[in-house]
Short mmCIF file of C-alpha atoms and ligand atoms in Angstrom, two decimals:
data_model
loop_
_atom_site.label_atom_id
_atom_site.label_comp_id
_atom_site.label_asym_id
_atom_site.label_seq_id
_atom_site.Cartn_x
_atom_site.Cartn_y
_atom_site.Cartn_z
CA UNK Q 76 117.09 134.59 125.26
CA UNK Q 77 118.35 132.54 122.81
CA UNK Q 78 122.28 132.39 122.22
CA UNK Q 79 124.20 132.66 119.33
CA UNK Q 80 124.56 129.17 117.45
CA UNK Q 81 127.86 127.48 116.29
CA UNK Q 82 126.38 124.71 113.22
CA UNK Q 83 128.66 121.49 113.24
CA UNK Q 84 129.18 120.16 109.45
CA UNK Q 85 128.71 121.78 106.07
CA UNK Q 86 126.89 119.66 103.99
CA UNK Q 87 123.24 119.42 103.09
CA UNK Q 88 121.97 118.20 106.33
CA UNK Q 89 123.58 121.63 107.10
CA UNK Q 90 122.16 123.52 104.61
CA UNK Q 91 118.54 122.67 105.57
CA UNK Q 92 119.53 123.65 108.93
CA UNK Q 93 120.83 126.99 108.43
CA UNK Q 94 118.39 127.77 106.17
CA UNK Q 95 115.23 127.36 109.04
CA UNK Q 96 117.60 129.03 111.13
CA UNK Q 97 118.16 132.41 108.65
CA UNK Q 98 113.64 132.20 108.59
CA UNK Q 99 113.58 132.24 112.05
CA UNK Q 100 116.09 135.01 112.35
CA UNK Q 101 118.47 133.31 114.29
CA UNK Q 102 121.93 133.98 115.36
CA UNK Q 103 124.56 131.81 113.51
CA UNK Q 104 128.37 133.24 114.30
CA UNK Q 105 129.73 129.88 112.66
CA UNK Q 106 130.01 126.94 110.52
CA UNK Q 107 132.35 124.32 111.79
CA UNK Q 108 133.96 121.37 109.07
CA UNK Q 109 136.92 120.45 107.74
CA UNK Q 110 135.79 121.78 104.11
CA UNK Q 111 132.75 123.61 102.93
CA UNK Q 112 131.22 124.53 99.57
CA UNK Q 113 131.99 128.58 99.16
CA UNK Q 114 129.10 128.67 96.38
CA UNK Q 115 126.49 127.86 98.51
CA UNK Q 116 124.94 131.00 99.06
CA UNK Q 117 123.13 129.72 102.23
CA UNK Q 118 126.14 129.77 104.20
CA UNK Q 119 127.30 133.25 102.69
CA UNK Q 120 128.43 135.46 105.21
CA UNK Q 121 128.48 133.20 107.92
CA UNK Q 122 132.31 132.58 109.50
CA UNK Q 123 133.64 129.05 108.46
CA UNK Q 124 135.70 127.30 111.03
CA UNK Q 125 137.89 124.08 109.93
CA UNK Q 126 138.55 122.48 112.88
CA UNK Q 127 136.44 120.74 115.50
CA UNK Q 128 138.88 122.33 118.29
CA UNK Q 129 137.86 126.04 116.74
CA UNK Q 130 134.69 125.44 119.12
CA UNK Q 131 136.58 125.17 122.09
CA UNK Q 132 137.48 128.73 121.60
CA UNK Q 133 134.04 129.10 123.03
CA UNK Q 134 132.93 129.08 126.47
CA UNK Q 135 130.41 126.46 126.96
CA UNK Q 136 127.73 128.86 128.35
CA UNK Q 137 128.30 131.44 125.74
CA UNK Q 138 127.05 129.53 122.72
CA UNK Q 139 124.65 126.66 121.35
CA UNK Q 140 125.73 124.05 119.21
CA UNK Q 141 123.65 122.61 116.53
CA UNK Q 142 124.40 119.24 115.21
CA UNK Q 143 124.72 119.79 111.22
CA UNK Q 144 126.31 115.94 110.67
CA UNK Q 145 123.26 114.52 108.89
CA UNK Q 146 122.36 110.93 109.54
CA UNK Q 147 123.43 107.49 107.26
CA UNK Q 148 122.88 104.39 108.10
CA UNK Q 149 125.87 102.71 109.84
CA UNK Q 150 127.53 105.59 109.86
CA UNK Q 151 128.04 107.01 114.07
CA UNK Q 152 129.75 110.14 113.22
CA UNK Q 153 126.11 112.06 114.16
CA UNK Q 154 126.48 110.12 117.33
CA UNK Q 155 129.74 110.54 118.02
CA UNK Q 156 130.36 114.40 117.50
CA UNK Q 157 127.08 114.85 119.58
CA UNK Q 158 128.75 112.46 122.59
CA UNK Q 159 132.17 114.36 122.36
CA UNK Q 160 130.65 117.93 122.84
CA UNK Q 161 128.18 116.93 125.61
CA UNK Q 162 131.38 115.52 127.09
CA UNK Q 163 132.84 118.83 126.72
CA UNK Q 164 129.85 121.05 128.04
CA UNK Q 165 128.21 122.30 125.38
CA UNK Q 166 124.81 122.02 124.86
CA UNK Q 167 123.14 121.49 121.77
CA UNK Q 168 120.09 123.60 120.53
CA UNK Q 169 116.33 122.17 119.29
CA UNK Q 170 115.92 122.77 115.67
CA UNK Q 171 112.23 123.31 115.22
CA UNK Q 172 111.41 124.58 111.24
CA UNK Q 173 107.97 126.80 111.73
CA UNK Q 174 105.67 125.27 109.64
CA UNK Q 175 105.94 121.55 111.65
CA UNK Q 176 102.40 120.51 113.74
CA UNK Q 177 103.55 119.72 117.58
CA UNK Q 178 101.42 118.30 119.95
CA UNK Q 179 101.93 120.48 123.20
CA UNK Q 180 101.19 117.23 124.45
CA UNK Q 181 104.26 115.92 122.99
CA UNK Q 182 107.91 116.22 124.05
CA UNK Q 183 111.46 116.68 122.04
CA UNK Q 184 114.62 116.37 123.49
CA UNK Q 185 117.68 118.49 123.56
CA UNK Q 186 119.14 118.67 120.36
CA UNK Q 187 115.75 116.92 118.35
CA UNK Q 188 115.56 118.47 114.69
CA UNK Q 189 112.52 118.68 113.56
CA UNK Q 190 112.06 119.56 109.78
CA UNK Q 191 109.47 121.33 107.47
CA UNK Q 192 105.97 119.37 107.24
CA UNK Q 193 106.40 117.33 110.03
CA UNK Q 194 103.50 116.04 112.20
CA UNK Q 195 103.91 114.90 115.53
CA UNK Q 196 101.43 113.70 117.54
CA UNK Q 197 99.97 113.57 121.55
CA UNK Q 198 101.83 111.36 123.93
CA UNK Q 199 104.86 111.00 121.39
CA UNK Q 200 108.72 111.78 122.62
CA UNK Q 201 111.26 112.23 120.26
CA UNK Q 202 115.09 111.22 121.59
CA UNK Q 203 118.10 113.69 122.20
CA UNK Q 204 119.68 114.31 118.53
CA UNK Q 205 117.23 112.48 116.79
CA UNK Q 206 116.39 113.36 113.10
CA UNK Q 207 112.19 114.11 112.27
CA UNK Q 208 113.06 114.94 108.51
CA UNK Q 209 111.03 116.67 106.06
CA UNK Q 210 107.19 115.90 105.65
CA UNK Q 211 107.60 112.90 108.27
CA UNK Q 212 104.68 111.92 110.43
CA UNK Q 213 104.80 111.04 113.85
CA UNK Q 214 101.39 109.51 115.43
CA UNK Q 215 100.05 109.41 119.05
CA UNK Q 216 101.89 107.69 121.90
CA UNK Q 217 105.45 107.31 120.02
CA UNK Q 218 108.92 106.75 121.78
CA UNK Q 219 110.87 107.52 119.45
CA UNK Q 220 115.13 106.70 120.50
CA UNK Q 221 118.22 109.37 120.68
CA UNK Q 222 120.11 109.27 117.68
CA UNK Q 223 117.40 108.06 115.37
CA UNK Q 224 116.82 109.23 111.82
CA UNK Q 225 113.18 109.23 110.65
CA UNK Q 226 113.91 110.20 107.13
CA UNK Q 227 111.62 112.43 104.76
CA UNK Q 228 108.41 111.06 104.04
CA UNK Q 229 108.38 108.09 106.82
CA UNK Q 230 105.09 107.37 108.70
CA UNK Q 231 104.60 105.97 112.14
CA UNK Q 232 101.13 104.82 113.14
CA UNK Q 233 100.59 105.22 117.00
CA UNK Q 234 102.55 103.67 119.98
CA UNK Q 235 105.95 102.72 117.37
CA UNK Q 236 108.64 102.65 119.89
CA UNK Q 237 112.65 102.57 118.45
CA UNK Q 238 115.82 102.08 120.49
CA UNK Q 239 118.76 104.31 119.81
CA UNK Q 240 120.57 104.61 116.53
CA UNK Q 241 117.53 103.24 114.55
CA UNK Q 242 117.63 104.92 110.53
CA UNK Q 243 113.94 104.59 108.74
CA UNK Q 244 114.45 105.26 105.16
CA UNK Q 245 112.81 107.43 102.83
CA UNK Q 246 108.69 107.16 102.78
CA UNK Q 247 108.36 104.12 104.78
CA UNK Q 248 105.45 103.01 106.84
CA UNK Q 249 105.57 101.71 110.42
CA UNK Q 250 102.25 100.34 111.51
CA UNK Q 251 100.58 100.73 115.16
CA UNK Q 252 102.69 99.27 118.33
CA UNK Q 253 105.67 98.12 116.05
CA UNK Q 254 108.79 97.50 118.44
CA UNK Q 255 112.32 98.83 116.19
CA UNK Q 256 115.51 97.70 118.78
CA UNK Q 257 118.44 99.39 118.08
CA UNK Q 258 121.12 100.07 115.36
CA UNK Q 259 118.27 98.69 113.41
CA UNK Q 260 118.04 100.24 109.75
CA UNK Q 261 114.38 99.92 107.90
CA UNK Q 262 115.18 100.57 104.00
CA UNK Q 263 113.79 103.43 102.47
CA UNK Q 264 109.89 102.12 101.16
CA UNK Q 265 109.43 99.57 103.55
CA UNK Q 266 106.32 98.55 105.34
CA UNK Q 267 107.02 96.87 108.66
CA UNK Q 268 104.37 95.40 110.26
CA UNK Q 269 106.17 93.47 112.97
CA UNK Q 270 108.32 94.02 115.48
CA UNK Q 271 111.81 94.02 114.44
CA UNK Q 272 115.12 93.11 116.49
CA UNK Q 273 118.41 95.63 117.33
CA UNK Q 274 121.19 95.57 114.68
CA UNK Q 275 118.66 94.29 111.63
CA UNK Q 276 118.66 95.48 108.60
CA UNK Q 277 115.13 95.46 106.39
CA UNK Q 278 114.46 96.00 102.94
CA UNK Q 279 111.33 96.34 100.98
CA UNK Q 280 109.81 93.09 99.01
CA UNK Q 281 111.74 92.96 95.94
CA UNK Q 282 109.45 91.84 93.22
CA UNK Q 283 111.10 88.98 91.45
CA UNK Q 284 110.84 89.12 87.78
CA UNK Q 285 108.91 86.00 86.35
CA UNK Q 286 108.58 85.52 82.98
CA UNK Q 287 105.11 83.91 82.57
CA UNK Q 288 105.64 81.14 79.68
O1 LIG B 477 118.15 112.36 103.69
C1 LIG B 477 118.23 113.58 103.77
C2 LIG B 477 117.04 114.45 103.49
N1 LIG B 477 119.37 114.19 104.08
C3 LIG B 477 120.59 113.47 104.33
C4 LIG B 477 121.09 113.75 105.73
C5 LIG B 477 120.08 113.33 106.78
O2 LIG B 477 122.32 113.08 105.93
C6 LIG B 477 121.65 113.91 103.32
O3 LIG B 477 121.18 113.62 102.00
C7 LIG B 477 122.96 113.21 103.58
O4 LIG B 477 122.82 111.84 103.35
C8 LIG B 477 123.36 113.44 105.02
O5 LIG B 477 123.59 114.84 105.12
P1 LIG B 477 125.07 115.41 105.43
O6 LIG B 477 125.59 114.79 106.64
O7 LIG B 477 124.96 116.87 105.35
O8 LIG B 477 125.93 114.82 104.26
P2 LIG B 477 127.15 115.53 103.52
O9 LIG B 477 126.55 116.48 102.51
O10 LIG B 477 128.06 114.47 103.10
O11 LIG B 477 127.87 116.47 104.60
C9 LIG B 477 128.64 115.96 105.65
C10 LIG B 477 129.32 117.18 106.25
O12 LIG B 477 129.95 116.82 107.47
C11 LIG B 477 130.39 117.74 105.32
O13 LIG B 477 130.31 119.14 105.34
C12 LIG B 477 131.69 117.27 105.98
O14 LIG B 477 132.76 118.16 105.73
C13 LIG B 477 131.28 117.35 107.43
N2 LIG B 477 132.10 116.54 108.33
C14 LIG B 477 132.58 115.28 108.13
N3 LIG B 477 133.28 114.89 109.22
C15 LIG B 477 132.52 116.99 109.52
C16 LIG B 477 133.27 115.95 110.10
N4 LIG B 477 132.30 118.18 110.14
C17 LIG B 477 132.85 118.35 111.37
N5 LIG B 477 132.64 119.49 112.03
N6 LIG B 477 133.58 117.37 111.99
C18 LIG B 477 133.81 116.16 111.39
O15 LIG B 477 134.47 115.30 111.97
#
């Protein structure tokens, strides 16, 4: 049975959240963050808490959280909010939009999101509050780390394995048996085809302009 869901943060992250969750019919009783944009008619009619101790109001085994903080890199707040409720007792619900492809052979962990137009492959296991954002594809034999954000658009050949807190940017390309250690960002477009160390930041090969004389 599943339990009604309080959504931490209000912002787009949020938004694509709550929307999967209104598809699926799910029960959201409330929106938790210090300020949240009235207009947006996705979070019409849903109760709007301000304060992070609001959910302490409810008892741990009464409710589901669902992280809404979305992921930057080198910013831990994703991290952090998820640590200081599991601290507390809460437990934080799967996200799983309907029109992803899961391997039954694969395996998400508590709190995984997985977006719309995801793939994910046999063999692959996706961390505890780790982002698979939209259109993302996931191949065989993956590990990927908790608190990792595989943005929209990113593709992993098979047996890519990332450390916690790794970010891969929008649409790039990780090629078979790539090693990612952690707090590692890979800028949105890159191709990595080598392993790359924890706390690294990549970008993609800038062209450099050359005026040909
Ligand atoms: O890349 C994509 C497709 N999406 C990005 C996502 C993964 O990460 C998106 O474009 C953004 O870069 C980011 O989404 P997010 O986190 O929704 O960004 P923003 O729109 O800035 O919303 C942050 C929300 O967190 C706001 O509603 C803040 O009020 C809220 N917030 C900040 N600190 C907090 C706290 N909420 C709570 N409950 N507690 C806090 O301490």
């Amino acid at each position: 049975m599943n339990k009604p869901l309080l959504i931490i943060g209000a912002g787009g992250h949020a938004s694509v959240l709550v929307d999967i969750l209104r598809q699926q019919k799910r029960e959201v009783i409330g929106i938790v963050s210090p300020e949240i944009d009235a207009s947006k008619e996705i979070f019409q009619g849903i109760c709007h808490y301000s304060n992070d101790d609001d959910v302490l109001n409810f008892a741990t085994d009464s409710i589901m959280l669902v992280n809404g903080i979305g992921s930057l890199p080198k910013s831990n707040l994703r991290a952090k909010i998820y640590d200081k409720f599991i601290r507390l007792g809460y437990k934080f619900s799967q996200v799983i939009a309907s029109d992803v492809k899961i391997s039954d052979f694969s395996e998400l962990s508590d709190g995984a999101q997985v977006i719309h137009g995801v793939i994910i492959q046999v063999g692959t296991i996706i961390g505890a509050n780790t982002i698979v954002n939209t259109g993302a594809i996931i191949d065989h034999d993956c590990n990927i780390g908790m608190n990792n954000h595989i943005a929209p658009g990113v593709t992993l050949s098979g047996q890519v394995k990332t450390e916690e807190n790794v970010h891969i940017g929008t649409g790039a390309s990780v090629i078979q048996s790539v090693f990612i250690g952690k707090n590692s960002v890979i800028g949105a477009g890159c191709t990595i085809v080598k392993s790359v160390d924890e706390n690294v930041v990549c970008y993609p090969a800038r062209i450099t302009k050359k005026v040909i004389k």
